[in-house]
PDB file of C-alpha atoms (C1' of nucleotides) in Angstrom:
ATOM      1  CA  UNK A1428      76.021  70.706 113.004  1.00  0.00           C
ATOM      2  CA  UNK A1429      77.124  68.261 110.450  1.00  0.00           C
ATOM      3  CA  UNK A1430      79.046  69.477 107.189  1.00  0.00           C
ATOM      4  CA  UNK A1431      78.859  67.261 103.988  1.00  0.00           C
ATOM      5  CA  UNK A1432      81.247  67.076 100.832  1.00  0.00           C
ATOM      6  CA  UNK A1433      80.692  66.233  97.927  1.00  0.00           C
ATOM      7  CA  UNK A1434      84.310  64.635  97.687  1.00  0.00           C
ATOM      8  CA  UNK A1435      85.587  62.696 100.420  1.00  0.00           C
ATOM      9  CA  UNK A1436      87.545  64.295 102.757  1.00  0.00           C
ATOM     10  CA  UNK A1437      89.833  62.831 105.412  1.00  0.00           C
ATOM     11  CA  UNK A1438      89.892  65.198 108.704  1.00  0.00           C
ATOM     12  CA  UNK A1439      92.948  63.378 110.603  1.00  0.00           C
ATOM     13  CA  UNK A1440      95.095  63.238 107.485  1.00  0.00           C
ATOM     14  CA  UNK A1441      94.151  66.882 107.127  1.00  0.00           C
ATOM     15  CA  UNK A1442      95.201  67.736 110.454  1.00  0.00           C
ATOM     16  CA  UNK A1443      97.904  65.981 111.244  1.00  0.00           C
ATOM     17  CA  UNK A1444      99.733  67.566 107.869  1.00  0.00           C
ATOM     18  CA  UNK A1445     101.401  69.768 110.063  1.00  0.00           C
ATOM     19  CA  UNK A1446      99.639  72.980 108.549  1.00  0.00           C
ATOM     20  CA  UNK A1447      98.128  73.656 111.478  1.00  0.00           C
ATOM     21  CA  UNK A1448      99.057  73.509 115.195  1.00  0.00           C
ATOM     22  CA  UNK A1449      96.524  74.343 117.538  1.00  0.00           C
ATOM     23  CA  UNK A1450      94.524  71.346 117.881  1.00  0.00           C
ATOM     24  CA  UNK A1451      94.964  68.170 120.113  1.00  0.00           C
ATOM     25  CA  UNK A1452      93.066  64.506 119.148  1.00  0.00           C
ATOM     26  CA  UNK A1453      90.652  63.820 121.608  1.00  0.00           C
ATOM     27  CA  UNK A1454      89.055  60.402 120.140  1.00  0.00           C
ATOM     28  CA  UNK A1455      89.253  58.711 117.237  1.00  0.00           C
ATOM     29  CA  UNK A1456      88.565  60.811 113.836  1.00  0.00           C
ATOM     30  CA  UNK A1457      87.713  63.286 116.661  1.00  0.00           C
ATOM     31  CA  UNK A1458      89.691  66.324 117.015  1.00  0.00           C
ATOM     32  CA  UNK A1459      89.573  69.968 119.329  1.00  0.00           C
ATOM     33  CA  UNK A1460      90.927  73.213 117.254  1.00  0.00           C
ATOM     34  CA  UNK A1461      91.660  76.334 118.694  1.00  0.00           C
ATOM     35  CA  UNK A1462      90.909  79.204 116.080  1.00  0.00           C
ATOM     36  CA  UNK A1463      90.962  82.549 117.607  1.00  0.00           C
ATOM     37  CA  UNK A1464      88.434  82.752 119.841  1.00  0.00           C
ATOM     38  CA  UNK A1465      86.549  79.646 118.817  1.00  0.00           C
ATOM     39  CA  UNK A1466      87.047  76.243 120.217  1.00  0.00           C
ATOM     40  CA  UNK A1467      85.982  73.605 117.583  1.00  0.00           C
ATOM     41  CA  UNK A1468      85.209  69.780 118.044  1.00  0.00           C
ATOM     42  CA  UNK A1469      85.335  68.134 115.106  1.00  0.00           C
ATOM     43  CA  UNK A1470      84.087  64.977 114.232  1.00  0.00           C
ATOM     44  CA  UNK A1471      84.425  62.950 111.044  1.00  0.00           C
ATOM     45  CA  UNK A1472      81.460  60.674 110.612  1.00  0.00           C
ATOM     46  CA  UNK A1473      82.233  59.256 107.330  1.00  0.00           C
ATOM     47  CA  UNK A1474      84.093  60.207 104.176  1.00  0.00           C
ATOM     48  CA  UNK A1475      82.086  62.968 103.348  1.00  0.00           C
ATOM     49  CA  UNK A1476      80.494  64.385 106.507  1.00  0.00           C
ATOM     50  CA  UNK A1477      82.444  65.787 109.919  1.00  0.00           C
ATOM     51  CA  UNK A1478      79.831  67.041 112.343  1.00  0.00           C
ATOM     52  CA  UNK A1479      81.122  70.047 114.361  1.00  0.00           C
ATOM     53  CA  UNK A1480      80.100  71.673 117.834  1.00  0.00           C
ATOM     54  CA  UNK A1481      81.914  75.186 118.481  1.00  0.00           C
ATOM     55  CA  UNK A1482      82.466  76.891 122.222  1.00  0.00           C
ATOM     56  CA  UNK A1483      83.073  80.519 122.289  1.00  0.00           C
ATOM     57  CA  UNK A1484      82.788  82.885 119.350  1.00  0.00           C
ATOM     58  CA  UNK A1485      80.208  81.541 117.065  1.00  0.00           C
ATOM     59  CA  UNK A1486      80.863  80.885 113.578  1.00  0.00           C
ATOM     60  CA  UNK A1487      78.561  80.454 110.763  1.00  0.00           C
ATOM     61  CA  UNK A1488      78.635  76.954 108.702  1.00  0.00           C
ATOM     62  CA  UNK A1489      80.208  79.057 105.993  1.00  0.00           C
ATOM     63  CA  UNK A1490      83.076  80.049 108.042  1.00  0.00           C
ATOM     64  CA  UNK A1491      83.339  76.686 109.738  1.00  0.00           C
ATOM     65  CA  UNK A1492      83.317  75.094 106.529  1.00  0.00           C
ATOM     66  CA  UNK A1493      86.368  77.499 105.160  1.00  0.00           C
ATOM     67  CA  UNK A1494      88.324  76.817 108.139  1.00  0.00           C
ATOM     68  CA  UNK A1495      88.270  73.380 107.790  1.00  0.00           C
ATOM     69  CA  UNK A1496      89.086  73.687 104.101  1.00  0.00           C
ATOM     70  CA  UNK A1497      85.216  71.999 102.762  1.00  0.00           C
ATOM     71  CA  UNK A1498      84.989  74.880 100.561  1.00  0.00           C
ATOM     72  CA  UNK A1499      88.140  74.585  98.079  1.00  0.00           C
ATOM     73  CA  UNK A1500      87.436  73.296  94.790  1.00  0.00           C
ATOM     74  CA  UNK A1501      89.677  69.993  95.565  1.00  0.00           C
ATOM     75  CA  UNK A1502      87.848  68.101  92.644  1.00  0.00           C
ATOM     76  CA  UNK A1503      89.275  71.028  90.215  1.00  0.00           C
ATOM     77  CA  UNK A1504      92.798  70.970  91.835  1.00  0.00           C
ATOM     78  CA  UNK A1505      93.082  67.251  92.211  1.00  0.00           C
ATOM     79  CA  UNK A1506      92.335  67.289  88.337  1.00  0.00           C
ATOM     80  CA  UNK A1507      95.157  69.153  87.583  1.00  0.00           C
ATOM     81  CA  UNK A1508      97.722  67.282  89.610  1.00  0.00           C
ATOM     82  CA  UNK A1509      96.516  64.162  88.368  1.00  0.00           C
ATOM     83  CA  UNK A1510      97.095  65.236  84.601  1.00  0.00           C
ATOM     84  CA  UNK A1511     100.935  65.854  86.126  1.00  0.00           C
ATOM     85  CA  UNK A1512     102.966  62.380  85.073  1.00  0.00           C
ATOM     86  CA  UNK A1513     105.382  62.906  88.179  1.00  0.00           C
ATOM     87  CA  UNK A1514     103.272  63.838  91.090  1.00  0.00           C
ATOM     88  CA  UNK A1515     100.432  61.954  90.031  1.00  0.00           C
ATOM     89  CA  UNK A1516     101.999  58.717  91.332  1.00  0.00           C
ATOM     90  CA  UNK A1517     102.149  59.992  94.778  1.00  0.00           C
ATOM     91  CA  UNK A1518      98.428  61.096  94.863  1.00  0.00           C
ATOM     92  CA  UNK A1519      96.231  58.104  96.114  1.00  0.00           C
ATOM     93  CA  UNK A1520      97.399  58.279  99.363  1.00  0.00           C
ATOM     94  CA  UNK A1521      96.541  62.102  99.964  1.00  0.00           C
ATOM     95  CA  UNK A1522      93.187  62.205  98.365  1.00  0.00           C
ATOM     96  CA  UNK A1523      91.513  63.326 101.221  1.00  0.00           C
ATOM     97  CA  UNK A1524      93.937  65.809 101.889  1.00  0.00           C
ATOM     98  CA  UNK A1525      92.930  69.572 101.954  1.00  0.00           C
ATOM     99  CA  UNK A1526      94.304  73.035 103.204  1.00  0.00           C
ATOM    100  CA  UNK A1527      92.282  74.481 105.812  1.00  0.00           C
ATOM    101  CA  UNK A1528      92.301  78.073 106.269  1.00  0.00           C
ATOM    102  CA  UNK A1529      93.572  80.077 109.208  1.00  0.00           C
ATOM    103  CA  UNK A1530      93.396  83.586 110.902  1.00  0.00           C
ATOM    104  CA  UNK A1531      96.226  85.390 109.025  1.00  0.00           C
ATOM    105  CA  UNK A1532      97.508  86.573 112.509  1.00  0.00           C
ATOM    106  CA  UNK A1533      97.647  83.734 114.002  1.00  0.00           C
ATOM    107  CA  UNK A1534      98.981  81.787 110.870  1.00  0.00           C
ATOM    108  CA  UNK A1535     101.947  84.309 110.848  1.00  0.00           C
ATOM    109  CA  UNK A1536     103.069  83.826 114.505  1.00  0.00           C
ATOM    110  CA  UNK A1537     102.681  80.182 114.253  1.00  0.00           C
ATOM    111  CA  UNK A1538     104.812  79.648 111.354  1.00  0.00           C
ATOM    112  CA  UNK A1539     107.220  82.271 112.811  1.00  0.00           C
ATOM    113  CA  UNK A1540     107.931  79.848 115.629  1.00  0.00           C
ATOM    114  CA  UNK A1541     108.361  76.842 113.364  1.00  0.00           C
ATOM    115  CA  UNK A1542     111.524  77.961 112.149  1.00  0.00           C
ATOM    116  CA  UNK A1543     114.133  75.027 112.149  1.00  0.00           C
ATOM    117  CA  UNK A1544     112.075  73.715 114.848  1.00  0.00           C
ATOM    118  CA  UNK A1545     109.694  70.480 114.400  1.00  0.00           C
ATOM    119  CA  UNK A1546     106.303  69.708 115.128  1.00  0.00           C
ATOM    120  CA  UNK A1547     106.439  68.133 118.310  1.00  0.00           C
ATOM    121  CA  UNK A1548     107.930  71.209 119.582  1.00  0.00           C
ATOM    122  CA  UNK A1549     105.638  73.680 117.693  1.00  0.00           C
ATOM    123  CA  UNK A1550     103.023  72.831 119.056  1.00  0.00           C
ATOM    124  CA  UNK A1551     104.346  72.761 122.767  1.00  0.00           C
ATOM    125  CA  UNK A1552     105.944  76.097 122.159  1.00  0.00           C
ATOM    126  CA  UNK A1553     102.794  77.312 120.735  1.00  0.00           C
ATOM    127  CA  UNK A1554     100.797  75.491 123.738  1.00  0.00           C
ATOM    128  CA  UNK A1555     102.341  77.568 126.171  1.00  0.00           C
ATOM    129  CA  UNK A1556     102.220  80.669 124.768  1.00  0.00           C
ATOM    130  CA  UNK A1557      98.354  80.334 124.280  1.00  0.00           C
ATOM    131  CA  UNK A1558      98.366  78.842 128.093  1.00  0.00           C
ATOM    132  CA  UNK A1559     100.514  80.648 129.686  1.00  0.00           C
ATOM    133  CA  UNK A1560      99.653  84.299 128.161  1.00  0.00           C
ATOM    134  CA  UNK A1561      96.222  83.620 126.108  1.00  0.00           C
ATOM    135  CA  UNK A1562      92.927  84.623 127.557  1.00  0.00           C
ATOM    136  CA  UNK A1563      90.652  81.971 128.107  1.00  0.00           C
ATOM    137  CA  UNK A1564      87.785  81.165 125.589  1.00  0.00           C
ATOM    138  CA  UNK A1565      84.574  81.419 127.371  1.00  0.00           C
ATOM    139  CA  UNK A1566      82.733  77.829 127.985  1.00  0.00           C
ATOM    140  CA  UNK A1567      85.818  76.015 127.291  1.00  0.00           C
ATOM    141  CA  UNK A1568      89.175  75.069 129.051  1.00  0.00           C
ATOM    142  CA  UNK A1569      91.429  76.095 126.490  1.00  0.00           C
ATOM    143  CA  UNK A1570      93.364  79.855 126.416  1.00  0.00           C
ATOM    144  CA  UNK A1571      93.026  82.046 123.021  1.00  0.00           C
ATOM    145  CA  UNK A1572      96.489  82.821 121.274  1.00  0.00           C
ATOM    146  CA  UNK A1573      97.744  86.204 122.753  1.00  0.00           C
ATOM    147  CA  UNK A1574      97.428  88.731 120.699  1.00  0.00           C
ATOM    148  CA  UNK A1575      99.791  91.637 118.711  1.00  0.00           C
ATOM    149  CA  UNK A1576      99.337  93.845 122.242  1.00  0.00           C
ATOM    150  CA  UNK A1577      99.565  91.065 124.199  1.00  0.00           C
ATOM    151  CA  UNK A1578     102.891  89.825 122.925  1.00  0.00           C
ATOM    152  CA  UNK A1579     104.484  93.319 122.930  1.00  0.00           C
ATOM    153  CA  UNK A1580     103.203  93.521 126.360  1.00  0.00           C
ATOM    154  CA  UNK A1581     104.594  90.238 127.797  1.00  0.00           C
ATOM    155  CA  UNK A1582     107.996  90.987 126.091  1.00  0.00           C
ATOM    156  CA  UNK A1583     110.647  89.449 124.361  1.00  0.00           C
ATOM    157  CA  UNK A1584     112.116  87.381 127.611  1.00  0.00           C
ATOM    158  CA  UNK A1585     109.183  86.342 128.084  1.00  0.00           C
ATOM    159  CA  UNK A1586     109.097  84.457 124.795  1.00  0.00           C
ATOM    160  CA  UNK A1587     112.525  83.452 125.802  1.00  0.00           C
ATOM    161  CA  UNK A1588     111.477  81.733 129.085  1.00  0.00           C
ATOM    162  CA  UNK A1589     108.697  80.024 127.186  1.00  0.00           C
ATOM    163  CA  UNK A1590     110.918  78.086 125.150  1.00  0.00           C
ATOM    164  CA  UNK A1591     111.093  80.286 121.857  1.00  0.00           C
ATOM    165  CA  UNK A1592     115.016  80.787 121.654  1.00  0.00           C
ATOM    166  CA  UNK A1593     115.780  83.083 119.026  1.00  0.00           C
ATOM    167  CA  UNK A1594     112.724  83.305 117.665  1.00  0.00           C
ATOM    168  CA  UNK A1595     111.530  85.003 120.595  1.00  0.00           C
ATOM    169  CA  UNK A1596     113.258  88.530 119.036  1.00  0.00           C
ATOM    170  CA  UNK A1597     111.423  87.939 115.807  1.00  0.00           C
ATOM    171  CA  UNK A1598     107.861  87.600 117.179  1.00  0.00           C
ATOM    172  CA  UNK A1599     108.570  90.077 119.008  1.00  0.00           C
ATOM    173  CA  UNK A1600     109.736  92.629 116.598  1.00  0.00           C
ATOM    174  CA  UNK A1601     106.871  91.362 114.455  1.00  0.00           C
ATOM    175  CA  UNK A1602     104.398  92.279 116.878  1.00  0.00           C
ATOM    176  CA  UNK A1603     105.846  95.165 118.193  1.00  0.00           C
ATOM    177  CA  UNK A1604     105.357  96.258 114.062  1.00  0.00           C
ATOM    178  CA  UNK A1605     101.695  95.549 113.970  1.00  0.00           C
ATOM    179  CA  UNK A1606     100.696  97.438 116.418  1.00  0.00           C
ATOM    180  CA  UNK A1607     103.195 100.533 115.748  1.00  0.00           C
ATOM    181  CA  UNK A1608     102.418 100.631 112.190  1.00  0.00           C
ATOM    182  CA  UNK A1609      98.403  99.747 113.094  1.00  0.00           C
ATOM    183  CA  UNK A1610      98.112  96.957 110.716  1.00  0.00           C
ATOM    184  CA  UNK A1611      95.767  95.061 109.330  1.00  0.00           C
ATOM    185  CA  UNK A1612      95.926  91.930 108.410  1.00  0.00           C
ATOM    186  CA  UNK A1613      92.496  91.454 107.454  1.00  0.00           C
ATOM    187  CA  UNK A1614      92.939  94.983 104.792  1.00  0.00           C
ATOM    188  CA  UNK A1615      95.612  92.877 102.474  1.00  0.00           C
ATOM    189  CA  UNK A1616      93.303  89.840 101.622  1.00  0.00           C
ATOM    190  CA  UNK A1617      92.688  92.558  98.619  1.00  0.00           C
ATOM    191  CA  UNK A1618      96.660  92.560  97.838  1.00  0.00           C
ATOM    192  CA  UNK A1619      97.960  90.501  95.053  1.00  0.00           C
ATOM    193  CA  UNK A1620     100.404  87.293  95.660  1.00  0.00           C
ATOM    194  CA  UNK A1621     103.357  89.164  94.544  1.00  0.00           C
ATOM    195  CA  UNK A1622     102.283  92.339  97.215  1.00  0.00           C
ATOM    196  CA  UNK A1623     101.771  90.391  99.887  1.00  0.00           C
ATOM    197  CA  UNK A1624     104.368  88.179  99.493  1.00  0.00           C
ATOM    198  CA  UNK A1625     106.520  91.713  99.634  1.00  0.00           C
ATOM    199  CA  UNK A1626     104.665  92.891 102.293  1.00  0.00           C
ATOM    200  CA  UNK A1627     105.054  89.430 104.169  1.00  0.00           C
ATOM    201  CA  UNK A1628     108.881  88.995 103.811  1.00  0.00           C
ATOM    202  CA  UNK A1629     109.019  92.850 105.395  1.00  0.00           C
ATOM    203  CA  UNK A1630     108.264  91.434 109.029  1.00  0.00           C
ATOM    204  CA  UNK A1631     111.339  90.851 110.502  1.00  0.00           C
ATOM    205  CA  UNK A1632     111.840  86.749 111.249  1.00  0.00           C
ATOM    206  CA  UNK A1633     110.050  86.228 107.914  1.00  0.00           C
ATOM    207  CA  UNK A1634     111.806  84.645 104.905  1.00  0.00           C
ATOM    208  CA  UNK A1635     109.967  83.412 101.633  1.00  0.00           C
ATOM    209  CA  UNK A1636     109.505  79.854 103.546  1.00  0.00           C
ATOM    210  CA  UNK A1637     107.501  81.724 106.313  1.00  0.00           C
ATOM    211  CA  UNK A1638     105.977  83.960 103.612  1.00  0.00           C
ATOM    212  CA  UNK A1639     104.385  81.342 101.628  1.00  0.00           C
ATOM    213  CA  UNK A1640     103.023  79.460 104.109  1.00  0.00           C
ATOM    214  CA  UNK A1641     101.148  82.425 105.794  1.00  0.00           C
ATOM    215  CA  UNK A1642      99.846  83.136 102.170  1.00  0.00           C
ATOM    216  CA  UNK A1643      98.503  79.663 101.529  1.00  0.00           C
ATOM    217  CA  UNK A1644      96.922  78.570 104.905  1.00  0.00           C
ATOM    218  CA  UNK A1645      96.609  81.636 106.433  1.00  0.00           C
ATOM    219  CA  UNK A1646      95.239  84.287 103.232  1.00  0.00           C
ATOM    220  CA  UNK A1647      94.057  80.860 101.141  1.00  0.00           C
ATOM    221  CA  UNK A1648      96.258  82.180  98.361  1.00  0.00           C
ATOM    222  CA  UNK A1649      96.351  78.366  96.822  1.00  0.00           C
ATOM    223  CA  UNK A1650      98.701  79.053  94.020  1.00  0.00           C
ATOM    224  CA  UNK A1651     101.792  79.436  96.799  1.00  0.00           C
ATOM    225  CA  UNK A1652     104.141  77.746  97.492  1.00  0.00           C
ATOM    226  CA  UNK A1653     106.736  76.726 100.287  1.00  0.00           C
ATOM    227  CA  UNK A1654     109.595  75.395 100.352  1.00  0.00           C
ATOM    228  CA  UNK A1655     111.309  73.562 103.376  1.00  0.00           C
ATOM    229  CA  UNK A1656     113.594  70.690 103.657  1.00  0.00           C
ATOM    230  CA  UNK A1657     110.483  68.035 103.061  1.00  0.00           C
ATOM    231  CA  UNK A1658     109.401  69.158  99.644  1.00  0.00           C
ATOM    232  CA  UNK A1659     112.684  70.119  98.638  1.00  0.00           C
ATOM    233  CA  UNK A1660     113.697  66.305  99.098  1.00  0.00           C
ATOM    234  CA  UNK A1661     109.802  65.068  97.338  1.00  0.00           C
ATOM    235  CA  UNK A1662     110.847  67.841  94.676  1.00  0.00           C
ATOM    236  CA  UNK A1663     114.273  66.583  93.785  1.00  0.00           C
ATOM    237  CA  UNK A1664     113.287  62.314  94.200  1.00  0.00           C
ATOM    238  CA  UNK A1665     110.733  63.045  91.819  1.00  0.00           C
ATOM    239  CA  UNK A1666     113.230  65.496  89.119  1.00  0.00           C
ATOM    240  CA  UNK A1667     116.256  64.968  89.813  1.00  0.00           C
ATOM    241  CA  UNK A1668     117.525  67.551  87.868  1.00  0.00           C
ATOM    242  CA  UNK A1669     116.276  70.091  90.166  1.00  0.00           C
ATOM    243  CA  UNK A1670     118.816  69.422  92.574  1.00  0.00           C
ATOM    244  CA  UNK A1671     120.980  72.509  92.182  1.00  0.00           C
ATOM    245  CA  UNK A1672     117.754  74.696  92.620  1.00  0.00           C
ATOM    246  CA  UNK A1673     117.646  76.718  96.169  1.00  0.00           C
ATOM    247  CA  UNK A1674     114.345  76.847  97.938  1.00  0.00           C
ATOM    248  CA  UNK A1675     113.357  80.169  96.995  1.00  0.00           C
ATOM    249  CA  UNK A1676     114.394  78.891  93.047  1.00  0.00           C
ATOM    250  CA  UNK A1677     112.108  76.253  93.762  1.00  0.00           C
ATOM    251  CA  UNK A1678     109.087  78.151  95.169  1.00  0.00           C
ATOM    252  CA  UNK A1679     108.652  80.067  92.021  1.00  0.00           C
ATOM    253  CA  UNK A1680     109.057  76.781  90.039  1.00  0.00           C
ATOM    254  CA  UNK A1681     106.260  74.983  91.795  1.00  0.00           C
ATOM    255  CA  UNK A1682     103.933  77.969  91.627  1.00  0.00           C
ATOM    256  CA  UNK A1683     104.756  78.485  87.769  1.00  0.00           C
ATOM    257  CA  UNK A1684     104.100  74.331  87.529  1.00  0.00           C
ATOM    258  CA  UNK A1685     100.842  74.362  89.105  1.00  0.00           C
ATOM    259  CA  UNK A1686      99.490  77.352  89.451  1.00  0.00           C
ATOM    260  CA  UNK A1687      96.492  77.410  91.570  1.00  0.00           C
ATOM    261  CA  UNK A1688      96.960  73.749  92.110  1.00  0.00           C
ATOM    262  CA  UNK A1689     100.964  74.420  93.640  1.00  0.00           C
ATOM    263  CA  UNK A1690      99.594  74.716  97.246  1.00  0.00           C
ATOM    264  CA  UNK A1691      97.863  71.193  96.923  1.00  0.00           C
ATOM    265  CA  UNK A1692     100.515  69.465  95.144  1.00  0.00           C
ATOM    266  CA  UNK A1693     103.458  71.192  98.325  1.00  0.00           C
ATOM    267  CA  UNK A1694     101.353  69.962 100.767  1.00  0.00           C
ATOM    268  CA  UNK A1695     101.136  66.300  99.432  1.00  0.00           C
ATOM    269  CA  UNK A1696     104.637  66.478  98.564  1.00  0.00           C
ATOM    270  CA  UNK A1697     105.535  67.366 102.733  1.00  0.00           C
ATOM    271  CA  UNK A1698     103.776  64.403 103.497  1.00  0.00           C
ATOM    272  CA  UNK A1699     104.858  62.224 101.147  1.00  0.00           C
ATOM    273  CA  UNK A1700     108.206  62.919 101.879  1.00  0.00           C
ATOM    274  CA  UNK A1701     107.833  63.090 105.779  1.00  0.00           C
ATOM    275  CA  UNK A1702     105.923  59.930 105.544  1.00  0.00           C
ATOM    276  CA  UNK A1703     109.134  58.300 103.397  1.00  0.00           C
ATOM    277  CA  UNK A1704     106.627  57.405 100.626  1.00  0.00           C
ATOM    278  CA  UNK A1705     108.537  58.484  97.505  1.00  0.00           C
ATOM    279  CA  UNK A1706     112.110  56.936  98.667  1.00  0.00           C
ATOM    280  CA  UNK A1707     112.368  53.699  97.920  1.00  0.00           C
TER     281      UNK A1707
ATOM    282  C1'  DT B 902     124.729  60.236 127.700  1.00  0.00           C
ATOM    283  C1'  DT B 903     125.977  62.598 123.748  1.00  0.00           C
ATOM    284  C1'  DG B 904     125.381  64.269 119.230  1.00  0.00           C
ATOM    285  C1'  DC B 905     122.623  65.757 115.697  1.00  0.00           C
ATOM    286  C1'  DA B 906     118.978  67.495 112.866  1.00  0.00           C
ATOM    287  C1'  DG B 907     114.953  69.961 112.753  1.00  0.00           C
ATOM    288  C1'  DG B 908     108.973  73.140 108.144  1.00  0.00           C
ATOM    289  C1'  DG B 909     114.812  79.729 108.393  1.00  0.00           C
ATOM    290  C1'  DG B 910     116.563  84.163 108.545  1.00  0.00           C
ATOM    291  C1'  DC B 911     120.110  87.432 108.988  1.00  0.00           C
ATOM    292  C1'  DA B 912     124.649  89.581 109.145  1.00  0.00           C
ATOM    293  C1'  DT B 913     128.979  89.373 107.248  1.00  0.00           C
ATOM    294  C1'  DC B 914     132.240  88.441 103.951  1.00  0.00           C
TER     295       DC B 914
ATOM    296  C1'  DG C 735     126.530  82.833  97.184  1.00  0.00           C
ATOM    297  C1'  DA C 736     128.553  80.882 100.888  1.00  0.00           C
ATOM    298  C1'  DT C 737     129.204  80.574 105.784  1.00  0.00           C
ATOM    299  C1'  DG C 738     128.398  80.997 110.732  1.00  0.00           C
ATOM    300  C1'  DC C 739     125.262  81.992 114.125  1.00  0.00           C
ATOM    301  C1'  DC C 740     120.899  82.361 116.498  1.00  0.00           C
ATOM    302  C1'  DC C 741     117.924  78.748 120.603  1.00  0.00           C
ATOM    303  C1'  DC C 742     116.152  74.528 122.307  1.00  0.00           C
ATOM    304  C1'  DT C 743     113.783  70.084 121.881  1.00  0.00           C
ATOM    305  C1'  DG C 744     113.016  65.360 120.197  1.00  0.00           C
ATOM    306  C1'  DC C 745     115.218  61.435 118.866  1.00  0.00           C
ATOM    307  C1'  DA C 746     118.684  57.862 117.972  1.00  0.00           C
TER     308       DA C 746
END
DNA sequence: TTGCAGGGGCATC
DNA sequence: GATGCCCCTGCA
C-alpha cells in the first residue's frame, strides 16, 4: 500500500528522532516497526510517498497513516513556527520531521524506561522485554510488547534481570495499577491536557517529563510539551534568559509559546540540540 | 581501564 | 528548593 503527502515527509529523520523505539532499519529509507500487534515495513519512495506492508493485526490506511504521523496538519504547524524569529532559524533542517502516534500503553512503558537512560540502551532494554516476555506476532519474527498482565505476571526481578535497574519497581507498580484499578487507557483520549496530564503524573515512575511525552506521541495531544536535558539546552542557546527556568517552568512556557505547534517545535529543538546544530 | 553522563522521579531535609 | 539516591549501559 503506498501512502502519499501532500508535504514532504522524511521517514528516517522521523524515526530516528528518538520518539519512538520499537523499530530497527532494515535497508535504506526502509524501516520495520513494532506497534502492538502489528509489524510494519515501511518504505519511503520519495518525499511524499512511503509504501507500507503490515504482518499481523491489520490496520486500515487511516490508522497506518496516523501512526506514522501523515495525518497531522504539519503545513499549519510548520506555519506557526516559522512566524517564530528564534526557532525559525533552526527549521530547514527538520522539515520533514513529524510526530507519529503511538499506543498510549505502550508509549507509557516505553518512556518509563527511558528515564536517565539513552537511546542505545532504550531500545535494547525495550528489545528484550518484547523478546524475552512478548508474544510473538503471527507471520512475523518479532515478539509483541508484554502487556499490563503480563508485566505484573513476570514480576519486578524480572525487569531487574532484564536490565531495567530501578526502573524495574516503577513499571512494575505502574502495571500492577492498571490492572488493579482496571484502566483504560483508551477511555481518557476524551480527558483534557490538564486531566490527563494529572492523571498521567499519578502512575508511580511518572514525572511531568514522562507525562508529556506519553501525551504528545502516545494521546497526539500536540500542544505538549517535554522537557529533558536536550531541549532544555536548544531552549536556553536560543533565550538565554531562560536559564534559571526548571524543566517543569519550561514545559508550561513552551506550551503557552506555541500552543498546538509546542510539540513540533520540542521535537525539532531535541534534535537540533542532540545533533549540535544550534551551538556554534 | 576507569570515570562519567545519560530523554527523571522520589524521599528527605 | 536543594540534595542524594535509585540502576546500568554506552562512550571517551
Amino acid at each position: 500500500m503506498n501512502l502519499k503527502t501532500n508535504i514532504p515527509v522524511n521517514l528516517d529523520l522521523t524515526i530516528r528522532s528518538g520518539q519512538l523505539f520499537h523499530w530497527t532499519k532494515i535497508a535504506n529509507n526502509t524501516f520495520k516497526i513494532i506497534i502492538r500487534r502489528t509489524v510494519i515495513k515501511a518504505n519511503q519512495i520519495n518525499e511524499n510517498i512511503i509504501k507500507v506492508e503490515i504482518k499481523g493485526e491489520k490496520l486500515d490506511e487511516e490508522k497506518l497513516r496516523t501512526t506514522l504521523g501523515l495525518n497531522i496538519e504539519r503545513q499549519k504547524l510548520l506555519t506557526i513556527l516559522k512566524k517564530d524569529k528564534l526557532i525559525s532559524q533552526i527549521i530547514p533542517s527538520y522539515e520533514g520531521l513529524t510526530i507519529m502516534k503511538q499506543d498510549p500503553y505502550e508509549c507509557l512503558i516505553s518512556f518509563m524506561a527511558s528515564a536517565v537512560s539513552n537511546i542505545p540502551r532504550i531500545m535494547l532494554n525495550l528489545n528484550n522485554l518484547r523478546d524475552e516476555t512478548g508474544t510473538l506476532i503471527m507471520g512475523s519474527n518479532d515478539n509483541s510488547l508484554p502487556s499490563a498482565k503480563d508485566i505484573v505476571c513476570i514480576g519486578e526481578e524480572r525487569l531487574r534481570n532484564i536490565g531495567l535497574g530501578y526502573r524495574s519497581k516503577f513499571i512494575y507498580l505502574t502495571c500492577k495499577k492498571l490492572i488493579e484499578e482496571q484502566i483504560s487507557l483508551a477511555s481518557w483520549l476524551i480527558k483534557t491536557d490538564s486531566e490527563l496530564l494529572t492523571l498521567l503524573t499519578q502512575f508511580p515512575g511518572v514525572g511531568r517529563k514522562i507525562a508529556e511525552c506519553v501525551m504528545l506521541f502516545g494521546f497526539g495531544r500536540l500542544s505538549a510539551f517535554p522537557v529533558d536535558i536536550w531541549v532544555q539546552r536548544g531552549l536556553i542557546y536560543l533565550m538565554p534568559n531562560l536559564k534559571n527556568m526548571s524543566p517543569v517552568d519550561l514545559s508550561e512556557w513552551g506550551t503557552n509559546r506555541w500552543g498546538e505547534a509546542a510539540g513540533m517545535a520540542q521535537q525539532i529543538l531535541f534534535c537540533a540540540a542532540k545533533n549540535g546544530e544550534i551551538f556554534d
